[in-house]
MMTF fields as JSON, N, C-alpha, C and O atoms, coordinates in Angstrom:
{
  "mmtfVersion": "1.0.0",
  "mmtfProducer": "UNKNOWN",
  "numBonds": 543,
  "numAtoms": 544,
  "numGroups": 136,
  "numChains": 1,
  "numModels": 1,
  "chainsPerModel": [1],
  "groupsPerChain": [136],
  "chainIdList": ["A"],
  "bondAtomList": [4, 2, 8, 6, 12, 10, 16, 14, 20, 18, 24, 22, 28, 26, 32, 30, 36, 34, 40, 38, 44, 42, 48, 46, 52, 50, 56, 54, 60, 58, 64, 62, 68, 66, 72, 70, 76, 74, 80, 78, 84, 82, 88, 86, 92, 90, 96, 94, 100, 98, 104, 102, 108, 106, 112, 110, 116, 114, 120, 118, 124, 122, 128, 126, 132, 130, 136, 134, 140, 138, 144, 142, 148, 146, 152, 150, 156, 154, 160, 158, 164, 162, 168, 166, 172, 170, 176, 174, 180, 178, 184, 182, 188, 186, 192, 190, 196, 194, 200, 198, 204, 202, 208, 206, 212, 210, 216, 214, 220, 218, 224, 222, 228, 226, 232, 230, 236, 234, 240, 238, 244, 242, 248, 246, 252, 250, 256, 254, 260, 258, 264, 262, 268, 266, 272, 270, 276, 274, 280, 278, 284, 282, 288, 286, 292, 290, 296, 294, 300, 298, 304, 302, 308, 306, 312, 310, 316, 314, 320, 318, 324, 322, 328, 326, 332, 330, 336, 334, 340, 338, 344, 342, 348, 346, 352, 350, 356, 354, 360, 358, 364, 362, 368, 366, 372, 370, 376, 374, 380, 378, 384, 382, 388, 386, 392, 390, 396, 394, 400, 398, 404, 402, 408, 406, 412, 410, 416, 414, 420, 418, 424, 422, 428, 426, 432, 430, 436, 434, 440, 438, 444, 442, 448, 446, 452, 450, 456, 454, 460, 458, 464, 462, 468, 466, 472, 470, 476, 474, 480, 478, 484, 482, 488, 486, 492, 490, 496, 494, 500, 498, 504, 502, 508, 506, 512, 510, 516, 514, 520, 518, 524, 522, 528, 526, 532, 530, 536, 534, 540, 538],
  "bondOrderList": [1, 1, 1, 1, 1, 1, 1, 1, 1, 1, 1, 1, 1, 1, 1, 1, 1, 1, 1, 1, 1, 1, 1, 1, 1, 1, 1, 1, 1, 1, 1, 1, 1, 1, 1, 1, 1, 1, 1, 1, 1, 1, 1, 1, 1, 1, 1, 1, 1, 1, 1, 1, 1, 1, 1, 1, 1, 1, 1, 1, 1, 1, 1, 1, 1, 1, 1, 1, 1, 1, 1, 1, 1, 1, 1, 1, 1, 1, 1, 1, 1, 1, 1, 1, 1, 1, 1, 1, 1, 1, 1, 1, 1, 1, 1, 1, 1, 1, 1, 1, 1, 1, 1, 1, 1, 1, 1, 1, 1, 1, 1, 1, 1, 1, 1, 1, 1, 1, 1, 1, 1, 1, 1, 1, 1, 1, 1, 1, 1, 1, 1, 1, 1, 1, 1],
  "groupList": [{"groupName": "UNK", "atomNameList": ["N", "CA", "C", "O"], "elementList": ["N", "C", "C", "O"], "formalChargeList": [0, 0, 0, 0], "bondAtomList": [1, 0, 2, 1, 3, 2], "bondOrderList": [1, 1, 2], "singleLetterCode": "X", "chemCompType": "L-PEPTIDE LINKING"}],
  "groupTypeList": [0, 0, 0, 0, 0, 0, 0, 0, 0, 0, 0, 0, 0, 0, 0, 0, 0, 0, 0, 0, 0, 0, 0, 0, 0, 0, 0, 0, 0, 0, 0, 0, 0, 0, 0, 0, 0, 0, 0, 0, 0, 0, 0, 0, 0, 0, 0, 0, 0, 0, 0, 0, 0, 0, 0, 0, 0, 0, 0, 0, 0, 0, 0, 0, 0, 0, 0, 0, 0, 0, 0, 0, 0, 0, 0, 0, 0, 0, 0, 0, 0, 0, 0, 0, 0, 0, 0, 0, 0, 0, 0, 0, 0, 0, 0, 0, 0, 0, 0, 0, 0, 0, 0, 0, 0, 0, 0, 0, 0, 0, 0, 0, 0, 0, 0, 0, 0, 0, 0, 0, 0, 0, 0, 0, 0, 0, 0, 0, 0, 0, 0, 0, 0, 0, 0, 0],
  "groupIdList": [1, 2, 3, 4, 5, 6, 7, 8, 9, 10, 11, 12, 13, 14, 15, 16, 17, 18, 19, 20, 21, 22, 23, 24, 25, 26, 27, 28, 29, 30, 31, 32, 33, 34, 35, 36, 37, 38, 39, 40, 41, 42, 43, 44, 45, 46, 47, 48, 49, 50, 51, 52, 53, 54, 55, 56, 57, 58, 59, 60, 61, 62, 63, 64, 65, 66, 67, 68, 69, 70, 71, 72, 73, 74, 75, 76, 77, 78, 79, 80, 81, 82, 83, 84, 85, 86, 87, 88, 89, 90, 91, 92, 93, 94, 95, 96, 97, 98, 99, 100, 101, 102, 103, 104, 105, 106, 107, 108, 109, 110, 111, 112, 113, 114, 115, 116, 117, 118, 119, 120, 121, 122, 123, 124, 125, 126, 127, 128, 129, 130, 131, 132, 133, 134, 135, 136],
  "secStructList": [7, 2, 2, 2, 2, 2, 2, 2, 2, 2, 2, 2, 2, 2, 2, 2, 2, 2, 2, 2, 2, 2, 2, 2, 2, 2, 2, 2, 2, 2, 2, 2, 2, 2, 2, 2, 2, 7, 7, 7, 7, 7, 7, 7, 7, 4, 4, 4, 1, 7, 3, 3, 3, 3, 3, 3, 3, 1, 1, 7, 6, 6, 6, 2, 2, 2, 2, 2, 2, 2, 2, 2, 2, 2, 7, 6, 6, 3, 3, 3, 3, 3, 3, 3, 3, 1, 7, 1, 1, 1, 2, 2, 2, 2, 2, 2, 2, 2, 2, 2, 2, 7, 6, 6, 3, 3, 3, 3, 3, 3, 7, 6, 6, 6, 1, 1, 1, 7, 2, 2, 2, 2, 2, 2, 2, 2, 2, 2, 2, 2, 2, 2, 2, 1, 7, 7],
  "xCoordList": [98.244, 99.018, 99.65, 99.715, 100.111, 100.686, 99.671, 100.023, 98.443, 97.431, 97.121, 96.783, 97.226, 96.999, 98.081, 97.799, 99.315, 100.415, 100.256, 100.535, 99.816, 99.615, 98.516, 98.654, 97.415, 96.308, 96.734, 96.374, 97.496, 97.996, 98.941, 98.896, 99.788, 100.718, 99.987, 100.352, 98.942, 98.149, 97.444, 97.437, 96.86, 96.167, 97.149, 96.831, 98.339, 99.358, 99.81, 99.99, 99.991, 100.388, 99.303, 99.609, 98.031, 96.938, 96.881, 96.625, 97.122, 97.109, 98.241, 98.054, 99.411, 100.543, 100.256, 100.575, 99.657, 99.322, 98.307, 98.428, 97.311, 96.312, 96.964, 96.691, 97.812, 98.503, 99.387, 99.411, 100.101, 100.953, 100.122, 100.529, 98.963, 98.08, 97.578, 97.58, 97.15, 96.673, 97.809, 97.602, 99.01, 100.163, 100.479, 100.781, 100.417, 100.706, 99.674, 100.027, 98.406, 97.339, 97.485, 97.297, 97.816, 98.036, 99.211, 99.134, 100.286, 101.473, 101.128, 101.542, 100.371, 99.979, 99.096, 99.264, 98.18, 97.307, 98.087, 97.784, 99.09, 99.915, 100.622, 100.854, 100.958, 101.623, 100.618, 100.821, 99.543, 98.624, 97.738, 97.509, 97.242, 96.298, 96.926, 96.319, 98.114, 98.685, 98.957, 98.781, 99.378, 99.63, 98.342, 98.349, 97.244, 95.963, 95.429, 94.751, 95.722, 95.242, 96.093, 95.653, 97.292, 98.21, 97.637, 97.166, 97.68, 97.252, 98.448, 99.071, 98.753, 99.868, 99.582, 98.465, 100.608, 100.475, 101.036, 101.909, 100.537, 101.105, 102.556, 102.92, 103.387, 104.796, 104.939, 104.132, 105.973, 106.239, 106.803, 107.162, 106.873, 107.394, 108.773, 108.884, 109.817, 111.191, 111.443, 112.365, 110.647, 110.835, 110.466, 110.847, 109.733, 109.338, 110.404, 110.262, 111.468, 112.53, 113.734, 113.961, 114.499, 115.789, 116.836, 116.896, 117.662, 118.687, 120.05, 120.38, 120.841, 122.181, 123.132, 122.942, 124.145, 125.113, 126.446, 126.944, 127.019, 128.318, 129.398, 129.27, 130.461, 131.578, 132.85, 133.456, 133.268, 134.532, 135.688, 135.715, 136.644, 137.732, 139.051, 139.185, 140.004, 141.369, 142.31, 142.453, 142.945, 143.874, 143.21, 143.697, 142.104, 141.322, 141.387, 140.44, 142.482, 142.635, 142.304, 141.701, 142.687, 142.51, 141.044, 140.675, 140.213, 138.851, 137.744, 136.577, 138.068, 137.009, 136.141, 134.924, 136.728, 135.932, 134.953, 133.778, 135.442, 134.573, 133.47, 132.337, 133.805, 132.804, 131.702, 130.516, 132.1, 131.11, 130.256, 129.03, 130.898, 130.16, 129.182, 128.047, 129.63, 128.763, 127.54, 126.409, 127.777, 126.659, 125.689, 124.476, 126.203, 125.327, 124.543, 123.401, 125.148, 124.45, 123.377, 122.273, 123.702, 122.773, 121.666, 120.516, 122.016, 121.046, 121.045, 121.584, 120.455, 120.559, 119.898, 120.235, 118.976, 118.32, 118.991, 118.535, 120.065, 120.748, 121.885, 122.593, 122.036, 123.195, 124.36, 124.176, 125.539, 126.74, 127.655, 128.062, 127.969, 128.842, 130.168, 130.232, 131.22, 132.552, 133.268, 133.383, 133.745, 134.469, 135.954, 136.455, 136.646, 138.098, 138.754, 138.718, 139.341, 139.901, 141.4, 142.226, 141.727, 143.116, 143.977, 145.045, 143.492, 144.233, 145.546, 145.639, 146.562, 147.867, 147.915, 148.83, 146.945, 146.933, 145.897, 145.57, 145.39, 144.472, 142.999, 142.136, 142.699, 141.301, 140.424, 139.361, 140.849, 140.062, 139.875, 138.798, 140.914, 140.82, 139.84, 139.035, 139.91, 139.009, 137.557, 136.664, 137.34, 135.975, 135.502, 134.338, 136.398, 136.041, 135.642, 134.728, 136.325, 135.945, 134.551, 133.813, 134.183, 132.833, 131.781, 130.669, 132.105, 131.129, 130.842, 129.737, 131.821, 131.618, 130.754, 130.06, 130.794, 130.036, 128.709, 127.885, 128.5, 127.28, 126.781, 127.451, 125.628, 125.114, 124.7, 124.425, 124.654, 124.279, 125.492, 125.343, 126.684, 127.911, 128.443, 128.541, 128.783, 129.278, 130.572, 130.786, 131.424, 132.663, 132.761, 132.456, 133.193, 133.496, 135.0, 135.478, 135.729, 137.193, 137.606, 137.355, 138.238, 138.762, 140.266, 140.935, 140.785, 142.21, 142.805, 142.128, 144.08, 144.808, 144.876, 144.978, 144.828, 144.871, 143.501, 143.398, 142.443, 141.095, 140.779, 139.863, 141.537, 141.271, 141.997, 142.818, 141.668, 142.293, 142.167, 143.1, 141.024, 140.756, 139.765, 139.283, 139.465, 138.568, 137.391, 136.999, 136.832, 135.714, 134.483, 133.728, 134.283, 133.142, 133.198, 132.186, 134.382, 134.538, 134.311, 133.699, 134.798, 134.592, 133.099, 132.599, 132.402, 130.964, 130.201, 129.248, 130.61, 129.96, 130.184, 129.278, 131.374, 131.641, 130.722, 130.201, 130.53, 129.632, 128.197, 127.454, 127.815, 126.453, 126.243, 125.186, 127.241, 127.135, 127.045, 126.271, 127.84, 127.78, 126.416, 125.857, 125.886, 124.558, 123.508, 122.628, 123.598, 122.62, 122.636, 121.582, 123.817, 123.885, 123.476, 123.04, 123.602, 123.219, 121.705, 121.143, 121.045, 119.602, 118.851, 119.323, 117.702, 116.901, 116.358, 116.174, 116.11, 115.585, 114.24, 113.625],
  "yCoordList": [10.735, 11.485, 10.567, 10.93, 9.395, 8.446, 7.99, 7.834, 7.771, 7.307, 8.401, 8.082, 9.663, 10.768, 10.757, 10.917, 10.566, 10.492, 9.292, 9.387, 8.188, 6.987, 7.226, 6.848, 7.859, 8.127, 9.106, 8.929, 10.134, 11.096, 10.387, 10.628, 9.521, 8.767, 7.868, 7.777, 7.196, 6.326, 7.151, 6.769, 8.271, 9.137, 9.668, 9.734, 10.042, 10.532, 9.425, 9.678, 8.213, 7.086, 6.769, 6.463, 6.842, 6.598, 7.682, 7.387, 8.936, 10.027, 9.859, 10.078, 9.468, 9.251, 8.071, 8.125, 7.01, 5.846, 6.226, 5.795, 7.027, 7.474, 8.334, 8.165, 9.243, 10.11, 9.301, 9.566, 8.327, 7.488, 6.646, 6.432, 6.166, 5.387, 6.244, 5.807, 7.458, 8.376, 8.697, 8.727, 8.939, 9.24, 8.058, 8.256, 6.839, 5.653, 5.47, 5.189, 5.627, 5.479, 6.54, 6.243, 7.767, 8.836, 8.493, 8.68, 7.997, 7.602, 6.525, 6.606, 5.519, 4.441, 4.982, 4.583, 5.86, 6.43, 7.268, 7.253, 7.999, 8.804, 7.905, 8.322, 6.697, 5.765, 5.014, 4.879, 4.528, 3.637, 4.372, 3.85, 5.546, 6.234, 6.533, 6.188, 7.158, 7.374, 6.053, 5.973, 5.028, 3.724, 3.159, 2.619, 3.276, 2.748, 3.544, 2.985, 4.83, 5.678, 5.574, 6.0, 5.023, 4.968, 4.099, 2.989, 4.598, 3.844, 3.796, 4.819, 2.619, 2.456, 3.228, 3.216, 3.896, 4.651, 3.801, 2.96, 4.026, 3.278, 3.685, 4.83, 2.771, 3.124, 4.188, 4.272, 4.991, 6.033, 5.449, 4.274, 6.272, 5.856, 6.48, 7.693, 5.666, 6.154, 6.82, 7.627, 6.504, 7.122, 8.594, 9.325, 9.039, 10.443, 11.309, 12.53, 10.685, 11.414, 11.596, 10.813, 12.643, 12.815, 12.206, 12.537, 11.321, 10.65, 11.235, 11.406, 11.543, 12.094, 11.279, 11.179, 10.703, 9.864, 10.601, 11.096, 10.674, 11.321, 10.247, 9.265, 10.447, 9.51, 10.274, 10.885, 10.253, 10.898, 10.125, 8.895, 10.854, 10.175, 10.891, 12.086, 10.158, 10.653, 9.597, 8.506, 9.936, 9.025, 7.677, 6.613, 7.759, 6.577, 6.321, 5.789, 6.691, 6.565, 5.163, 5.017, 4.143, 2.76, 2.314, 1.402, 2.936, 2.419, 3.426, 3.038, 4.707, 5.714, 5.528, 5.694, 5.191, 4.989, 3.829, 3.934, 2.741, 1.586, 1.899, 1.441, 2.679, 3.059, 3.903, 3.654, 4.901, 5.765, 4.937, 5.049, 4.111, 3.298, 2.352, 2.177, 1.751, 0.832, 1.566, 1.104, 2.708, 3.453, 3.931, 3.898, 4.372, 4.834, 3.672, 3.853, 2.482, 1.318, 0.799, 0.458, 0.74, 0.181, 1.18, 0.791, 2.458, 3.505, 4.569, 5.657, 4.277, 5.187, 6.547, 7.5, 6.656, 7.947, 8.763, 9.859, 8.24, 8.938, 9.802, 9.428, 10.958, 11.81, 11.285, 10.915, 11.254, 10.819, 12.033, 12.639, 12.375, 13.503, 12.951, 12.391, 13.108, 12.661, 13.838, 14.911, 13.625, 14.673, 14.34, 13.488, 15.027, 14.832, 15.689, 16.918, 15.045, 15.736, 16.0, 15.571, 16.722, 17.089, 15.847, 15.698, 14.966, 13.734, 14.062, 15.03, 13.239, 13.381, 12.65, 12.87, 11.79, 11.01, 11.59, 12.773, 10.793, 11.249, 11.101, 11.114, 10.962, 10.791, 11.918, 11.663, 13.142, 14.292, 14.341, 14.69, 13.996, 13.992, 12.933, 13.186, 11.77, 10.683, 11.045, 10.888, 11.525, 11.921, 13.088, 13.139, 14.021, 15.164, 14.745, 15.326, 13.728, 13.253, 12.645, 12.755, 12.013, 11.443, 12.56, 12.383, 13.689, 14.788, 15.384, 15.867, 15.356, 15.909, 14.993, 15.464, 13.697, 12.767, 12.331, 11.704, 12.652, 12.214, 13.345, 13.692, 13.924, 15.044, 14.64, 15.502, 13.348, 12.89, 12.705, 12.339, 12.951, 12.849, 14.256, 15.049, 14.554, 15.879, 15.696, 14.663, 16.695, 16.629, 17.854, 18.975, 17.608, 18.678, 18.578, 17.624, 19.563, 19.545, 20.384, 21.587, 19.729, 20.43, 20.581, 19.676, 21.711, 21.999, 22.349, 22.875, 22.046, 22.386, 23.904, 24.576, 24.46, 23.849, 23.459, 22.964, 23.682, 23.352, 21.867, 21.377, 21.151, 19.726, 18.875, 19.362, 17.589, 16.581, 16.921, 16.727, 17.419, 17.744, 16.778, 16.994, 15.715, 14.688, 14.453, 15.322, 13.258, 12.875, 13.738, 14.053, 14.117, 14.97, 16.298, 16.767, 16.906, 18.181, 17.988, 18.836, 16.884, 16.603, 16.442, 16.991, 15.698, 15.503, 16.814, 17.073, 17.635, 18.94, 19.816, 20.546, 19.761, 20.527, 20.052, 20.861, 18.749, 18.207, 18.634, 18.954, 18.639, 19.058, 20.522, 20.884, 21.366, 22.781, 22.917, 23.727, 22.119, 22.166, 21.706, 22.305, 20.658, 20.182, 21.245, 21.498, 21.858, 22.896, 24.063, 24.592, 24.465, 25.583, 25.137, 25.971, 23.848, 23.332, 23.173, 23.391, 22.792, 22.573, 23.889, 24.937, 23.85, 25.08, 25.49, 24.662, 26.779, 27.298, 26.675, 26.974],
  "zCoordList": [82.139, 81.205, 80.154, 78.979, 80.56, 79.63, 78.603, 77.434, 78.987, 78.054, 77.027, 75.887, 77.395, 76.452, 75.377, 74.189, 75.814, 74.855, 73.923, 72.728, 74.463, 73.671, 72.644, 71.481, 73.081, 72.168, 71.064, 69.901, 71.434, 70.441, 69.483, 68.276, 70.004, 69.154, 68.183, 67.011, 68.675, 67.81, 66.731, 65.561, 67.12, 66.166, 65.117, 63.93, 65.573, 64.654, 63.688, 62.497, 64.195, 63.356, 62.326, 61.174, 62.741, 61.809, 60.723, 59.556, 61.12, 60.146, 59.128, 57.931, 59.622, 58.722, 57.793, 56.605, 58.33, 57.511, 56.44, 55.294, 56.8, 55.83, 54.748, 53.559, 55.166, 54.219, 53.265, 52.063, 53.795, 52.962, 51.999, 50.857, 52.445, 51.577, 50.419, 49.268, 50.729, 49.684, 48.716, 47.503, 49.251, 48.399, 47.49, 46.313, 48.007, 47.207, 46.104, 44.959, 46.446, 45.447, 44.36, 43.18, 44.742, 43.773, 42.862, 41.648, 43.444, 42.683, 41.66, 40.504, 42.084, 41.177, 40.061, 38.909, 40.361, 39.34, 38.333, 37.14, 38.813, 37.914, 36.897, 35.762, 37.285, 36.382, 35.515, 34.308, 36.117, 35.418, 34.409, 33.318, 34.731, 33.844, 32.477, 31.463, 32.395, 31.052, 30.326, 29.111, 31.051, 30.429, 29.848, 28.742, 30.574, 30.101, 28.917, 28.055, 28.862, 27.769, 26.512, 25.444, 26.605, 25.467, 24.359, 24.609, 23.16, 21.982, 21.036, 20.752, 20.564, 19.63, 18.352, 17.834, 17.86, 16.614, 15.479, 15.693, 14.292, 13.168, 12.957, 13.226, 12.481, 12.279, 11.199, 10.273, 11.338, 10.356, 9.066, 9.006, 8.059, 6.763, 6.573, 6.396, 6.609, 6.502, 5.158, 5.042, 4.137, 2.825, 2.823, 1.909, 3.831, 3.91, 4.572, 4.637, 5.061, 5.751, 4.842, 3.92, 5.119, 4.469, 5.381, 6.565, 4.844, 5.618, 5.273, 4.1, 6.301, 6.138, 7.009, 8.221, 6.39, 7.099, 7.177, 6.166, 8.366, 8.569, 8.636, 9.367, 7.866, 7.839, 8.19, 7.31, 9.458, 9.808, 9.178, 9.219, 8.594, 7.89, 8.141, 7.876, 8.647, 8.824, 8.244, 8.797, 7.127, 6.46, 6.126, 6.505, 5.417, 5.037, 3.531, 2.952, 2.906, 1.461, 0.958, -0.105, 1.699, 1.246, 1.259, 0.519, 2.08, 2.247, 1.966, 1.908, 1.791, 1.714, 0.466, 0.546, -0.673, -1.888, -1.698, -2.048, -1.148, -0.904, 0.095, -0.055, 1.114, 2.118, 1.483, 1.7, 0.701, 0.042, -0.921, -0.917, -1.74, -2.711, -2.01, -2.454, -0.921, -0.18, 0.38, 0.231, 1.021, 1.609, 0.539, 0.746, -0.595, -1.669, -2.281, -2.703, -2.332, -2.894, -1.94, -2.366, -0.652, 0.329, 0.678, 0.886, 0.739, 1.089, -0.001, 0.203, -1.148, -2.29, -2.088, -2.791, -1.156, -0.934, 0.165, 0.491, 0.736, 1.83, 1.298, 0.363, 1.917, 1.648, 2.485, 3.644, 1.909, 2.618, 2.762, 1.772, 4.004, 4.321, 4.832, 5.927, 4.043, 4.436, 5.082, 4.489, 6.301, 7.024, 6.949, 7.684, 6.046, 5.925, 6.996, 6.931, 7.962, 9.134, 8.953, 9.758, 7.864, 7.546, 7.324, 7.917, 6.463, 6.154, 5.458, 4.703, 5.724, 5.078, 3.739, 2.945, 3.485, 2.253, 1.28, 1.37, 0.373, -0.67, -0.288, -1.167, 0.987, 1.422, 0.899, 0.332, 1.078, 0.633, -0.869, -1.352, -1.611, -3.08, -3.566, -4.463, -2.981, -3.389, -3.059, -3.891, -1.85, -1.468, -2.323, -2.722, -2.604, -3.444, -4.843, -5.428, -5.395, -6.732, -6.705, -7.684, -5.613, -5.5, -5.424, -5.922, -4.82, -4.72, -6.091, -6.335, -6.987, -8.331, -9.197, -10.099, -8.929, -9.759, -9.126, -9.792, -7.868, -7.176, -6.279, -5.307, -6.582, -5.775, -4.359, -3.524, -4.088, -2.746, -1.843, -0.677, -2.363, -1.572, -1.351, -2.287, -0.113, 0.272, 1.047, 1.683, 0.99, 1.755, 2.65, 2.243, 3.876, 4.827, 5.068, 5.681, 4.585, 4.717, 5.912, 5.969, 6.852, 8.023, 7.849, 7.35, 8.254, 8.111, 9.461, 10.344, 9.602, 10.826, 10.954, 9.928, 12.101, 13.427, 13.972, 15.095, 13.178, 13.669, 13.566, 14.226, 12.74, 12.534, 13.565, 14.343, 13.544, 14.41, 15.893, 16.671, 16.257, 17.662, 18.28, 19.392, 17.555, 18.084, 17.17, 16.391, 17.278, 16.422, 16.693, 15.774, 17.949, 18.278, 17.544, 17.023, 17.501, 16.787, 15.284, 14.634, 14.741, 13.321, 13.017, 12.035, 13.849, 13.633, 13.799, 13.064, 14.753, 14.918, 13.697, 13.296, 13.092, 11.874, 10.747, 9.98, 10.656, 9.626, 9.893, 8.964, 11.144, 11.469, 11.099, 10.583, 11.357, 10.969, 9.449, 8.939, 8.726, 7.267, 6.766, 5.848, 7.356, 6.994, 7.288, 6.465, 8.439, 8.825, 7.845, 7.495, 7.402, 6.467, 5.062, 4.268, 4.731, 3.423, 3.297, 2.224, 4.397, 4.376, 4.181, 4.621, 3.534, 3.422, 4.792, 5.684, 4.926, 6.202, 6.487, 7.51]
}
């Protein structure tokens, strides 16, 4: 009776080993086949894309003009979206003057109590403004 149990145990161990071997080989093939089939694609052309930069601003009167001018000079084809988050200073006025003289500069004005709830909320407001500005 003991030898029967031993033989069954050996047969069971061999079956498990075979199953694990098949599973391992399948796992390796799932990884290797797509890797072997991958072909590098040529890089895309950034000039074919529309670029939109979000600039959250809260009381940035001293630097907002320079920031907008710098971004427009370095990335002339990019739209700059300034999110004035209910600034107490002239941030909104300065950014607003840039929107009148440059069609690539946009302002998203947030007002209390909806403003100053965090940078994430400000960026989401800009994204909504961008979405409504873009053509369908």
